[in-house]
Structures are given as C-alpha cells and as structure tokens.
Amino acid sequence: MKQPQRDITLRFLAEPQDVNFGGKVHGGAVMKWIDLAAYACAAGWSGRYCVTAYAGGIRFVAPIHVGSLVEVEAKVIYTGKSSMHIALKVNACDPKSLNRRLTTHCIVIMVAVDQNGQSERVPEWIPKTAADKKEHDSAIKLMEMRKNIGEEMQIFVE
C-alpha cells in the first residue's frame, strides 16, 4: 500500500481576475486557494473524496499583488476517525526575486466521505518529531477553543 502524503504545496501566479477594487488579490480568491490546497492535502492523506467541515483562524497578514508567485502550503497536523486538521500558509513573492513573505494562514478541517456523503475512516497521523508534536498539541487545544466558540455562536443560528 502506498504511503499517505502528509503535505502539499500548490504554486501559481495571481491573475488579474483575482483582484479586488483596491487593486490587490481579494480575500475570497485566497480562501478558494486555501480550500483547494486543503482538499488536495486531505485527499492525498486519506485516499478519499473529502469535504470542508471547518475553516477558521484565517489571518490575512499581507496583500498579494497581481503577478505574484503564490504558494499555498498545506499539511496534516491531526487526524480523527474521519477528519483531518490541515494547517495552511500562503506565501507570495515577485517571481523574479523569490523573496517569499507570509500573506495568510489558517486551519481547515476536512472530512473523508463516501459516495453517499457518509464519513469514512482515515489513516491515523502520528507525530514523530518535536515540531510535529507541537503542531499536534496545538490542534488539540484549537479543538477545545472551537467547541467554546461554537457554543457562543449558537445564538446566531437559533
């Protein structure tokens, strides 16, 4: 059996259709790229079709300019029975200089599903290095925070 792929990097140029009224790449385009990278990462890890269950903690750190080389890095930092927590970083640079700078980061939770939309088991990811363990522990802390935030947000969906 082939080893699951834990991480992936998507690279492409920011195009004119990605620009907002202020002349920079709009947040919706960045969020789409994040979702695509999260899907590719989750599918590579699980070997299954996956859907987005959560996207949060999105921080837009710096703007992206049209023509920039954009890199969206995604990696599994925690697995549940059917879910995968994916940490994402978006870097951008002038393709001539390759001086990358962080523009956006977040966490996305993907769930593996079958053809009927029912969740399916995913391979367990076990942290090995100190950095892996730190990311794994952070994912567990973030789960507890999301539970509390979810309870607070309940007033908006009642």
CSV table of C-alpha atoms in Angstrom, one decimal:
chain,number,residue,atom,x,y,z
A,1,MET,CA,0.0,0.0,0.0
A,2,LYS,CA,1.3,3.5,-0.9
A,3,GLN,CA,2.3,5.8,2.0
A,4,PRO,CA,-0.2,8.6,2.5
A,5,GLN,CA,1.0,12.1,1.6
A,6,ARG,CA,1.0,14.4,4.6
A,7,ASP,CA,1.7,17.7,2.9
A,8,ILE,CA,1.4,19.5,-0.4
A,9,THR,CA,2.3,22.9,-1.9
A,10,LEU,CA,0.3,24.5,-4.7
A,11,ARG,CA,2.1,27.1,-6.8
A,12,PHE,CA,0.7,29.5,-9.4
A,13,LEU,CA,0.6,33.2,-10.5
A,14,ALA,CA,-2.0,35.6,-9.1
A,15,GLU,CA,-4.1,36.7,-12.1
A,16,PRO,CA,-6.0,39.9,-13.0
A,17,GLN,CA,-9.4,38.2,-12.3
A,18,ASP,CA,-8.3,37.7,-8.7
A,19,VAL,CA,-8.1,41.5,-8.0
A,20,ASN,CA,-10.5,43.4,-5.7
A,21,PHE,CA,-11.4,47.1,-6.1
A,22,GLY,CA,-8.3,48.1,-4.2
A,23,GLY,CA,-6.0,46.5,-6.8
A,24,LYS,CA,-4.9,43.6,-4.6
A,25,VAL,CA,-6.0,39.9,-4.7
A,26,HIS,CA,-9.3,39.7,-2.8
A,27,GLY,CA,-9.8,37.5,0.3
A,28,GLY,CA,-12.3,35.3,-1.4
A,29,ALA,CA,-9.7,34.2,-4.0
A,30,VAL,CA,-7.2,33.4,-1.3
A,31,MET,CA,-9.9,31.4,0.6
A,32,LYS,CA,-10.6,29.5,-2.5
A,33,TRP,CA,-6.9,28.6,-2.9
A,34,ILE,CA,-6.8,27.6,0.7
A,35,ASP,CA,-9.8,25.3,0.2
A,36,LEU,CA,-8.3,23.7,-2.9
A,37,ALA,CA,-5.0,23.1,-1.1
A,38,ALA,CA,-6.7,21.7,2.0
A,39,TYR,CA,-8.7,19.3,-0.3
A,40,ALA,CA,-5.6,18.1,-2.2
A,41,CYS,CA,-3.8,17.6,1.1
A,42,ALA,CA,-6.7,15.7,2.7
A,43,ALA,CA,-7.3,13.6,-0.3
A,44,GLY,CA,-3.6,12.8,-0.6
A,45,TRP,CA,-3.6,11.7,3.1
A,46,SER,CA,-6.8,9.7,3.1
A,47,GLY,CA,-7.1,8.4,-0.4
A,48,ARG,CA,-10.7,9.5,-0.3
A,49,TYR,CA,-13.0,12.3,-1.5
A,50,CYS,CA,-13.1,15.0,1.2
A,51,VAL,CA,-15.3,17.9,2.1
A,52,THR,CA,-14.6,21.0,4.1
A,53,ALA,CA,-16.1,20.9,7.6
A,54,TYR,CA,-14.5,24.0,9.1
A,55,ALA,CA,-12.2,26.8,8.1
A,56,GLY,CA,-11.1,29.2,10.9
A,57,GLY,CA,-8.4,31.4,12.4
A,58,ILE,CA,-7.9,32.9,8.9
A,59,ARG,CA,-5.4,35.7,9.2
A,60,PHE,CA,-4.7,38.0,6.2
A,61,VAL,CA,-1.2,39.2,7.1
A,62,ALA,CA,-0.2,41.0,3.9
A,63,PRO,CA,-1.7,41.7,0.5
A,64,ILE,CA,-1.0,39.7,-2.6
A,65,HIS,CA,-0.3,41.6,-5.8
A,66,VAL,CA,-1.3,40.5,-9.3
A,67,GLY,CA,1.5,38.7,-11.0
A,68,SER,CA,2.9,37.4,-7.7
A,69,LEU,CA,4.0,33.8,-7.4
A,70,VAL,CA,1.7,32.3,-4.8
A,71,GLU,CA,2.5,29.2,-2.7
A,72,VAL,CA,-0.2,27.6,-0.6
A,73,GLU,CA,1.4,25.1,1.8
A,74,ALA,CA,-0.9,22.5,3.5
A,75,LYS,CA,-0.1,19.8,5.9
A,76,VAL,CA,-1.9,17.4,8.2
A,77,ILE,CA,-1.4,18.2,11.9
A,78,TYR,CA,-4.1,16.0,13.4
A,79,THR,CA,-6.4,13.1,12.4
A,80,GLY,CA,-9.6,12.0,14.0
A,81,LYS,CA,-11.7,9.0,12.9
A,82,SER,CA,-12.8,10.6,9.6
A,83,SER,CA,-11.4,14.2,9.9
A,84,MET,CA,-8.1,15.7,9.1
A,85,HIS,CA,-6.9,19.0,10.6
A,86,ILE,CA,-4.9,20.9,8.0
A,87,ALA,CA,-2.6,23.8,8.7
A,88,LEU,CA,-2.2,26.2,5.8
A,89,LYS,CA,0.2,29.0,5.0
A,90,VAL,CA,0.0,31.3,1.9
A,91,ASN,CA,3.2,32.9,0.8
A,92,ALA,CA,3.7,35.2,-2.1
A,93,CYS,CA,6.6,36.9,-3.9
A,94,ASP,CA,7.7,38.6,-7.1
A,95,PRO,CA,8.6,35.6,-9.3
A,96,LYS,CA,11.8,37.3,-10.3
A,97,SER,CA,13.1,37.8,-6.8
A,98,LEU,CA,11.6,34.8,-5.0
A,99,ASN,CA,11.7,36.7,-1.7
A,100,ARG,CA,8.7,34.9,-0.2
A,101,ARG,CA,6.6,36.6,2.5
A,102,LEU,CA,3.7,35.2,4.6
A,103,THR,CA,0.4,36.6,3.4
A,104,THR,CA,-2.3,34.4,5.1
A,105,HIS,CA,-2.5,31.4,7.4
A,106,CYS,CA,-5.3,29.3,8.9
A,107,ILE,CA,-6.6,25.9,9.9
A,108,VAL,CA,-9.1,23.8,7.8
A,109,ILE,CA,-10.8,20.6,8.9
A,110,MET,CA,-11.6,18.2,6.1
A,111,VAL,CA,-13.7,15.0,6.4
A,112,ALA,CA,-13.4,12.0,4.2
A,113,VAL,CA,-16.8,10.8,2.8
A,114,ASP,CA,-18.1,8.0,0.6
A,115,GLN,CA,-20.3,8.4,-2.4
A,116,ASN,CA,-23.4,8.8,-0.1
A,117,GLY,CA,-21.8,11.6,1.9
A,118,GLN,CA,-21.2,9.4,4.9
A,119,SER,CA,-17.9,9.8,6.8
A,120,GLU,CA,-15.2,7.3,6.2
A,121,ARG,CA,-12.2,6.4,8.4
A,122,VAL,CA,-8.9,8.0,7.5
A,123,PRO,CA,-5.4,6.7,8.3
A,124,GLU,CA,-4.1,8.0,11.7
A,125,TRP,CA,-1.3,10.5,11.6
A,126,ILE,CA,1.2,10.0,14.4
A,127,PRO,CA,3.6,12.9,15.2
A,128,LYS,CA,7.2,11.9,15.2
A,129,THR,CA,9.4,15.0,15.5
A,130,ALA,CA,9.2,17.7,18.3
A,131,ALA,CA,7.8,20.1,15.7
A,132,ASP,CA,5.1,17.5,14.7
A,133,LYS,CA,4.2,17.0,18.4
A,134,LYS,CA,3.9,20.8,19.0
A,135,GLU,CA,1.6,21.1,15.9
A,136,HIS,CA,-0.5,18.1,17.1
A,137,ASP,CA,-0.8,19.5,20.6
A,138,SER,CA,-1.8,22.9,19.1
A,139,ALA,CA,-4.5,21.2,17.1
A,140,ILE,CA,-6.0,19.6,20.2
A,141,LYS,CA,-6.0,23.0,22.0
A,142,LEU,CA,-7.7,24.6,19.0
A,143,MET,CA,-10.4,21.9,19.1
A,144,GLU,CA,-11.3,22.8,22.6
A,145,MET,CA,-11.4,26.5,21.7
A,146,ARG,CA,-13.6,25.8,18.7
A,147,LYS,CA,-16.0,23.9,21.0
A,148,ASN,CA,-16.3,27.0,23.2
A,149,ILE,CA,-16.6,29.4,20.2
A,150,GLY,CA,-19.3,27.1,18.7
A,151,GLU,CA,-21.3,27.3,22.0
A,152,GLU,CA,-21.0,31.1,21.9
A,153,MET,CA,-22.0,31.3,18.2
A,154,GLN,CA,-25.2,29.3,18.9
A,155,ILE,CA,-27.2,32.5,19.5
A,156,PHE,CA,-26.7,33.4,15.8
A,157,VAL,CA,-28.2,30.2,14.4
A,158,GLU,CA,-31.2,29.8,16.7
